[in-house]
PDB file of C-alpha atoms in Angstrom:
ATOM      1  CA  MET I   1      -0.530  -0.151   0.046  1.00 52.00           C
ATOM      2  CA  ALA I   2       1.455   3.210  -1.137  1.00 54.00           C
ATOM      3  CA  THR I   3       2.347   6.036   1.742  1.00 59.00           C
ATOM      4  CA  ALA I   4       0.937   9.576   1.725  1.00 57.00           C
ATOM      5  CA  HIS I   5       4.281  10.534   0.546  1.00 53.00           C
ATOM      6  CA  ASP I   6       4.550   7.869  -2.199  1.00 54.00           C
ATOM      7  CA  ARG I   7       0.970   9.485  -3.664  1.00 57.00           C
ATOM      8  CA  ALA I   8       2.222  12.813  -3.104  1.00 56.00           C
ATOM      9  CA  VAL I   9       5.088  11.830  -5.615  1.00 51.00           C
ATOM     10  CA  LEU I  10       3.515  10.458  -7.659  1.00 48.00           C
ATOM     11  CA  GLN I  11       0.735  13.257  -8.174  1.00 53.00           C
ATOM     12  CA  ALA I  12       3.942  15.704  -8.718  1.00 50.00           C
ATOM     13  CA  ILE I  13       5.021  13.224 -11.596  1.00 46.00           C
ATOM     14  CA  PHE I  14       1.697  13.037 -13.391  1.00 46.00           C
ATOM     15  CA  ASN I  15       0.152  16.555 -12.531  1.00 50.00           C
ATOM     16  CA  PRO I  16       3.114  18.827 -12.997  1.00 46.00           C
ATOM     17  CA  THR I  17       1.657  21.939 -12.266  1.00 47.00           C
ATOM     18  CA  SER I  18       0.099  20.793  -9.463  1.00 50.00           C
ATOM     19  CA  PRO I  19       1.040  21.629  -6.162  1.00 46.00           C
ATOM     20  CA  TYR I  20       3.254  19.111  -4.483  1.00 44.00           C
ATOM     21  CA  GLY I  21       0.969  17.210  -2.273  1.00 44.00           C
ATOM     22  CA  ASP I  22      -1.564  18.296  -3.513  1.00 47.00           C
ATOM     23  CA  ILE I  23      -4.217  15.555  -3.751  1.00 43.00           C
ATOM     24  CA  PRO I  24      -7.563  15.800  -3.551  1.00 44.00           C
ATOM     25  CA  GLY I  25      -8.652  14.010  -0.097  1.00 40.00           C
ATOM     26  CA  LEU I  26      -5.115  13.524   1.321  1.00 40.00           C
ATOM     27  CA  ASN I  27      -5.083  16.755   2.617  1.00 44.00           C
ATOM     28  CA  GLN I  28      -7.928  17.217   4.820  1.00 39.00           C
ATOM     29  CA  GLU I  29      -7.405  21.037   5.805  1.00 46.00           C
ATOM     30  CA  GLU I  30      -7.616  22.392   9.887  1.00 53.00           C
ATOM     31  CA  GLU I  31     -10.814  24.232  10.219  1.00 71.00           C
ATOM     32  CA  LEU I  32      -8.304  27.816  10.906  1.00 79.00           C
ATOM     33  CA  ILE I  33     -10.067  29.770  13.840  1.00 83.00           C
ATOM     34  CA  ASP I  34      -8.732  33.279  15.277  1.00 81.00           C
ATOM     35  CA  ASP I  35      -8.331  32.948  19.069  1.00 83.00           C
ATOM     36  CA  ASP I  36     -10.669  35.895  19.995  1.00 86.00           C
ATOM     37  CA  SER I  37     -10.667  34.777  23.906  1.00 85.00           C
ATOM     38  CA  GLY I  38      -8.983  37.475  24.908  1.00 89.00           C
ATOM     39  CA  PHE I  39     -11.271  40.213  24.337  1.00 92.00           C
ATOM     40  CA  ASP I  40     -14.597  41.308  25.879  1.00 94.00           C
ATOM     41  CA  THR I  41     -17.443  38.981  24.934  1.00 95.00           C
ATOM     42  CA  GLU I  42     -19.866  41.830  24.944  1.00 96.00           C
ATOM     43  CA  LEU I  43     -17.781  43.997  22.696  1.00 96.00           C
ATOM     44  CA  LEU I  44     -17.083  40.860  20.716  1.00 95.00           C
ATOM     45  CA  LYS I  45     -20.817  40.336  20.229  1.00 97.00           C
ATOM     46  CA  GLN I  46     -21.688  43.976  18.746  1.00 97.00           C
ATOM     47  CA  VAL I  47     -17.959  43.863  16.602  1.00 96.00           C
ATOM     48  CA  LYS I  48     -19.115  40.850  14.877  1.00 96.00           C
ATOM     49  CA  GLU I  49     -22.592  42.203  14.511  1.00 97.00           C
ATOM     50  CA  LEU I  50     -21.168  45.063  12.707  1.00 97.00           C
ATOM     51  CA  GLU I  51     -19.101  42.752  10.837  1.00 95.00           C
ATOM     52  CA  MET I  52     -21.679  40.416   9.149  1.00 96.00           C
ATOM     53  CA  ARG I  53     -24.104  43.950   8.185  1.00 97.00           C
ATOM     54  CA  GLY I  54     -20.722  45.046   6.668  1.00 95.00           C
ATOM     55  CA  VAL I  55     -20.641  41.353   4.543  1.00 94.00           C
ATOM     56  CA  SER I  56     -24.069  42.210   3.524  1.00 95.00           C
ATOM     57  CA  ALA I  57     -23.760  45.776   2.567  1.00 95.00           C
ATOM     58  CA  ALA I  58     -20.871  44.945   0.660  1.00 93.00           C
ATOM     59  CA  GLU I  59     -22.337  41.995  -1.024  1.00 92.00           C
ATOM     60  CA  ALA I  60     -25.990  44.314  -1.975  1.00 94.00           C
ATOM     61  CA  GLY I  61     -22.820  46.506  -3.529  1.00 93.00           C
ATOM     62  CA  ASP I  62     -23.152  49.302  -1.011  1.00 95.00           C
ATOM     63  CA  LEU I  63     -19.380  49.628  -0.224  1.00 95.00           C
ATOM     64  CA  GLN I  64     -19.680  52.591   1.903  1.00 96.00           C
ATOM     65  CA  ALA I  65     -22.210  51.510   4.323  1.00 97.00           C
ATOM     66  CA  ALA I  66     -19.778  48.641   4.552  1.00 96.00           C
ATOM     67  CA  LEU I  67     -16.972  50.481   5.132  1.00 97.00           C
ATOM     68  CA  GLN I  68     -18.809  52.887   7.685  1.00 98.00           C
ATOM     69  CA  LEU I  69     -19.715  49.439   9.391  1.00 97.00           C
ATOM     70  CA  PHE I  70     -16.079  47.822   9.041  1.00 97.00           C
ATOM     71  CA  SER I  71     -14.551  51.234  10.445  1.00 98.00           C
ATOM     72  CA  GLN I  72     -16.938  51.557  13.619  1.00 98.00           C
ATOM     73  CA  ALA I  73     -15.961  47.729  13.989  1.00 97.00           C
ATOM     74  CA  VAL I  74     -12.343  48.816  13.884  1.00 97.00           C
ATOM     75  CA  ARG I  75     -12.853  51.480  16.692  1.00 98.00           C
ATOM     76  CA  VAL I  76     -14.877  49.311  19.171  1.00 97.00           C
ATOM     77  CA  LEU I  77     -12.014  46.842  18.906  1.00 96.00           C
ATOM     78  CA  PRO I  78      -9.180  48.212  17.009  1.00 97.00           C
ATOM     79  CA  GLN I  79      -6.997  44.790  18.410  1.00 96.00           C
ATOM     80  CA  ARG I  80      -9.088  42.505  16.506  1.00 96.00           C
ATOM     81  CA  ALA I  81      -7.740  41.811  12.863  1.00 95.00           C
ATOM     82  CA  SER I  82     -10.815  40.640  11.220  1.00 95.00           C
ATOM     83  CA  ALA I  83     -12.275  44.050  10.744  1.00 95.00           C
ATOM     84  CA  TYR I  84      -9.322  45.103   9.353  1.00 97.00           C
ATOM     85  CA  ASN I  85      -9.366  42.381   6.894  1.00 96.00           C
ATOM     86  CA  ASN I  86     -12.962  42.821   6.154  1.00 95.00           C
ATOM     87  CA  ARG I  87     -12.600  46.759   5.497  1.00 97.00           C
ATOM     88  CA  ALA I  88      -9.681  46.067   2.922  1.00 96.00           C
ATOM     89  CA  GLN I  89     -11.828  43.779   0.728  1.00 94.00           C
ATOM     90  CA  ALA I  90     -14.184  46.899   0.755  1.00 95.00           C
ATOM     91  CA  LEU I  91     -11.525  49.056  -0.020  1.00 96.00           C
ATOM     92  CA  ARG I  92     -10.021  47.019  -2.270  1.00 94.00           C
ATOM     93  CA  LEU I  93     -13.391  46.905  -4.580  1.00 92.00           C
ATOM     94  CA  GLN I  94     -13.775  51.048  -4.172  1.00 93.00           C
ATOM     95  CA  GLY I  95     -10.377  50.612  -6.044  1.00 93.00           C
ATOM     96  CA  ASP I  96      -8.111  51.834  -3.349  1.00 96.00           C
ATOM     97  CA  THR I  97      -5.027  49.453  -3.230  1.00 95.00           C
ATOM     98  CA  ALA I  98      -2.486  51.244  -0.962  1.00 96.00           C
ATOM     99  CA  GLY I  99      -5.146  51.798   2.089  1.00 97.00           C
ATOM    100  CA  ALA I 100      -6.533  47.751   1.330  1.00 97.00           C
ATOM    101  CA  LEU I 101      -2.430  46.896   1.756  1.00 97.00           C
ATOM    102  CA  GLN I 102      -2.389  49.208   4.863  1.00 98.00           C
ATOM    103  CA  ASP I 103      -4.993  47.229   6.458  1.00 97.00           C
ATOM    104  CA  LEU I 104      -3.883  43.823   5.676  1.00 97.00           C
ATOM    105  CA  ASP I 105      -0.664  44.559   6.920  1.00 97.00           C
ATOM    106  CA  GLN I 106      -2.203  45.547   9.887  1.00 97.00           C
ATOM    107  CA  ALA I 107      -4.748  42.466  10.017  1.00 97.00           C
ATOM    108  CA  ILE I 108      -1.524  40.060   9.819  1.00 96.00           C
ATOM    109  CA  THR I 109      -0.071  41.560  12.580  1.00 96.00           C
ATOM    110  CA  LEU I 110      -2.982  41.646  14.954  1.00 96.00           C
ATOM    111  CA  SER I 111      -2.907  38.199  14.126  1.00 94.00           C
ATOM    112  CA  GLY I 112       0.269  36.889  14.806  1.00 92.00           C
ATOM    113  CA  GLY I 113       0.155  35.118  11.140  1.00 89.00           C
ATOM    114  CA  THR I 114      -1.644  32.484  12.578  1.00 91.00           C
ATOM    115  CA  GLY I 115      -5.433  31.730  12.187  1.00 92.00           C
ATOM    116  CA  ARG I 116      -8.040  32.593   9.728  1.00 92.00           C
ATOM    117  CA  THR I 117      -7.601  36.017   9.404  1.00 93.00           C
ATOM    118  CA  ALA I 118      -3.755  35.614   8.852  1.00 94.00           C
ATOM    119  CA  CYS I 119      -4.330  33.284   6.473  1.00 94.00           C
ATOM    120  CA  GLN I 120      -6.873  34.942   4.416  1.00 94.00           C
ATOM    121  CA  ALA I 121      -4.997  38.526   4.691  1.00 96.00           C
ATOM    122  CA  LEU I 122      -1.694  37.054   2.988  1.00 96.00           C
ATOM    123  CA  VAL I 123      -4.177  35.662   0.304  1.00 95.00           C
ATOM    124  CA  GLN I 124      -5.270  38.965  -0.673  1.00 96.00           C
ATOM    125  CA  ARG I 125      -2.375  40.613  -0.052  1.00 97.00           C
ATOM    126  CA  GLY I 126      -0.640  37.874  -2.208  1.00 96.00           C
ATOM    127  CA  LEU I 127      -3.239  38.689  -4.813  1.00 94.00           C
ATOM    128  CA  LEU I 128      -2.320  42.505  -4.683  1.00 95.00           C
ATOM    129  CA  HIS I 129       0.674  42.344  -4.902  1.00 95.00           C
ATOM    130  CA  ARG I 130       0.853  40.275  -7.913  1.00 93.00           C
ATOM    131  CA  LEU I 131      -1.659  42.596  -9.813  1.00 91.00           C
ATOM    132  CA  GLU I 132       1.087  44.946  -8.929  1.00 92.00           C
ATOM    133  CA  ARG I 133       3.757  42.740 -10.274  1.00 92.00           C
ATOM    134  CA  GLN I 134       5.205  42.269  -6.734  1.00 93.00           C
ATOM    135  CA  ASP I 135       5.853  38.576  -7.945  1.00 91.00           C
ATOM    136  CA  ASP I 136       8.715  38.111  -4.836  1.00 91.00           C
ATOM    137  CA  GLU I 137       6.164  39.635  -2.482  1.00 94.00           C
ATOM    138  CA  ALA I 138       3.401  37.837  -3.612  1.00 94.00           C
ATOM    139  CA  ARG I 139       5.263  34.600  -3.242  1.00 93.00           C
ATOM    140  CA  ALA I 140       6.240  35.184   0.218  1.00 94.00           C
ATOM    141  CA  ASP I 141       2.307  36.180   0.864  1.00 95.00           C
ATOM    142  CA  PHE I 142       1.153  32.860  -0.816  1.00 93.00           C
ATOM    143  CA  GLU I 143       3.973  30.495   0.884  1.00 92.00           C
ATOM    144  CA  LYS I 144       3.031  31.766   4.378  1.00 94.00           C
ATOM    145  CA  ALA I 145      -0.822  31.328   3.793  1.00 93.00           C
ATOM    146  CA  ALA I 146      -0.221  27.778   2.294  1.00 91.00           C
ATOM    147  CA  ALA I 147       1.916  27.095   5.543  1.00 92.00           C
ATOM    148  CA  LEU I 148      -1.726  28.062   7.046  1.00 92.00           C
ATOM    149  CA  GLY I 149      -3.554  25.291   5.332  1.00 90.00           C
ATOM    150  CA  SER I 150      -4.619  27.519   2.212  1.00 91.00           C
ATOM    151  CA  GLU I 151      -4.734  25.139  -1.077  1.00 91.00           C
ATOM    152  CA  PHE I 152      -5.496  28.231  -3.437  1.00 91.00           C
ATOM    153  CA  ALA I 153      -1.802  30.056  -1.962  1.00 91.00           C
ATOM    154  CA  ARG I 154      -0.276  27.002  -2.253  1.00 89.00           C
ATOM    155  CA  GLN I 155      -1.366  26.525  -6.081  1.00 87.00           C
ATOM    156  CA  GLN I 156      -0.401  30.100  -6.313  1.00 89.00           C
ATOM    157  CA  ALA I 157       3.025  30.010  -4.817  1.00 88.00           C
ATOM    158  CA  VAL I 158       3.616  26.800  -7.216  1.00 82.00           C
ATOM    159  CA  ALA I 159       2.586  29.075 -10.407  1.00 81.00           C
ATOM    160  CA  LEU I 160       4.729  31.613  -9.395  1.00 84.00           C
ATOM    161  CA  ASN I 161       8.083  29.407  -8.989  1.00 79.00           C
ATOM    162  CA  PRO I 162       8.691  28.450 -12.715  1.00 67.00           C
ATOM    163  CA  TYR I 163      11.793  26.276 -11.315  1.00 68.00           C
ATOM    164  CA  ALA I 164       9.519  23.929  -9.242  1.00 62.00           C
ATOM    165  CA  ALA I 165       7.135  23.388 -12.541  1.00 57.00           C
ATOM    166  CA  LEU I 166      10.075  22.837 -14.579  1.00 63.00           C
ATOM    167  CA  CYS I 167      11.530  20.240 -12.575  1.00 65.00           C
ATOM    168  CA  ASN I 168       7.998  18.605 -12.062  1.00 63.00           C
ATOM    169  CA  LYS I 169       7.987  18.852 -15.604  1.00 67.00           C
ATOM    170  CA  MET I 170      11.071  16.873 -16.267  1.00 71.00           C
ATOM    171  CA  LEU I 171      10.514  14.444 -14.348  1.00 70.00           C
ATOM    172  CA  SER I 172       7.470  14.411 -15.533  1.00 71.00           C
ATOM    173  CA  GLU I 173       9.099  13.611 -19.304  1.00 75.00           C
ATOM    174  CA  VAL I 174      11.931  11.726 -17.769  1.00 74.00           C
ATOM    175  CA  ILE I 175       8.790   8.877 -15.944  1.00 78.00           C
ATOM    176  CA  ASN I 176       7.113   8.424 -18.562  1.00 77.00           C
ATOM    177  CA  LYS I 177      10.285   8.048 -21.099  1.00 77.00           C
ATOM    178  CA  LEU I 178      11.458   4.990 -18.768  1.00 78.00           C
ATOM    179  CA  ARG I 179       7.349   3.460 -18.844  1.00 80.00           C
ATOM    180  CA  ASN I 180       7.469   3.933 -22.628  1.00 81.00           C
ATOM    181  CA  PRO I 181      10.961   3.378 -24.074  1.00 76.00           C
ATOM    182  CA  ASP I 182      11.499   4.191 -27.665  1.00 69.00           C
ATOM    183  CA  VAL I 183      12.821   1.118 -29.162  1.00 56.00           C
ATOM    184  CA  SER I 184      14.828   2.404 -32.000  1.00 54.00           C
ATOM    185  CA  GLN I 185      17.191   4.621 -29.969  1.00 56.00           C
ATOM    186  CA  MET I 186      17.975   1.726 -27.811  1.00 52.00           C
ATOM    187  CA  GLN I 187      20.281   0.548 -30.839  1.00 51.00           C
TER     188      GLN I 187
END
């Protein structure tokens, strides 16, 4: 019976553009959560309600209301990362990339680089860096988010790493030649 590592190697060989170890059903992501235990429960409840209303407003296309709600959540609990991450998305949708990046930086800092909000913020910041053609910064963010369990980030990190794709492709060609040797070249 093949081990998980064996299956990951075979996946890399036969699907050279997929990230190493990215096997459907093999990587059962652990549900990331944010540690909100240090916040006052009443304030936390208030902030979560503001964020839910902000998300609803953004989904309805009312970005101004969403920004106001997310900003209010930031004022109530300025040390909680989630509202910064949500406000960054609304800012991005308004075309304010600089403001979005500033809020994403704050979300990552406040989260300590761990948990669901950090993972989401790293992916979003990576995408913004990629849009700005800052591939090194994008790759770094995607690699950090991938380490937190984001399969999307793992795929993006590989896509930004031409050497990994090239090595996987070359290995696949070698395996294919070993499986199907060209008899005419063996003489």
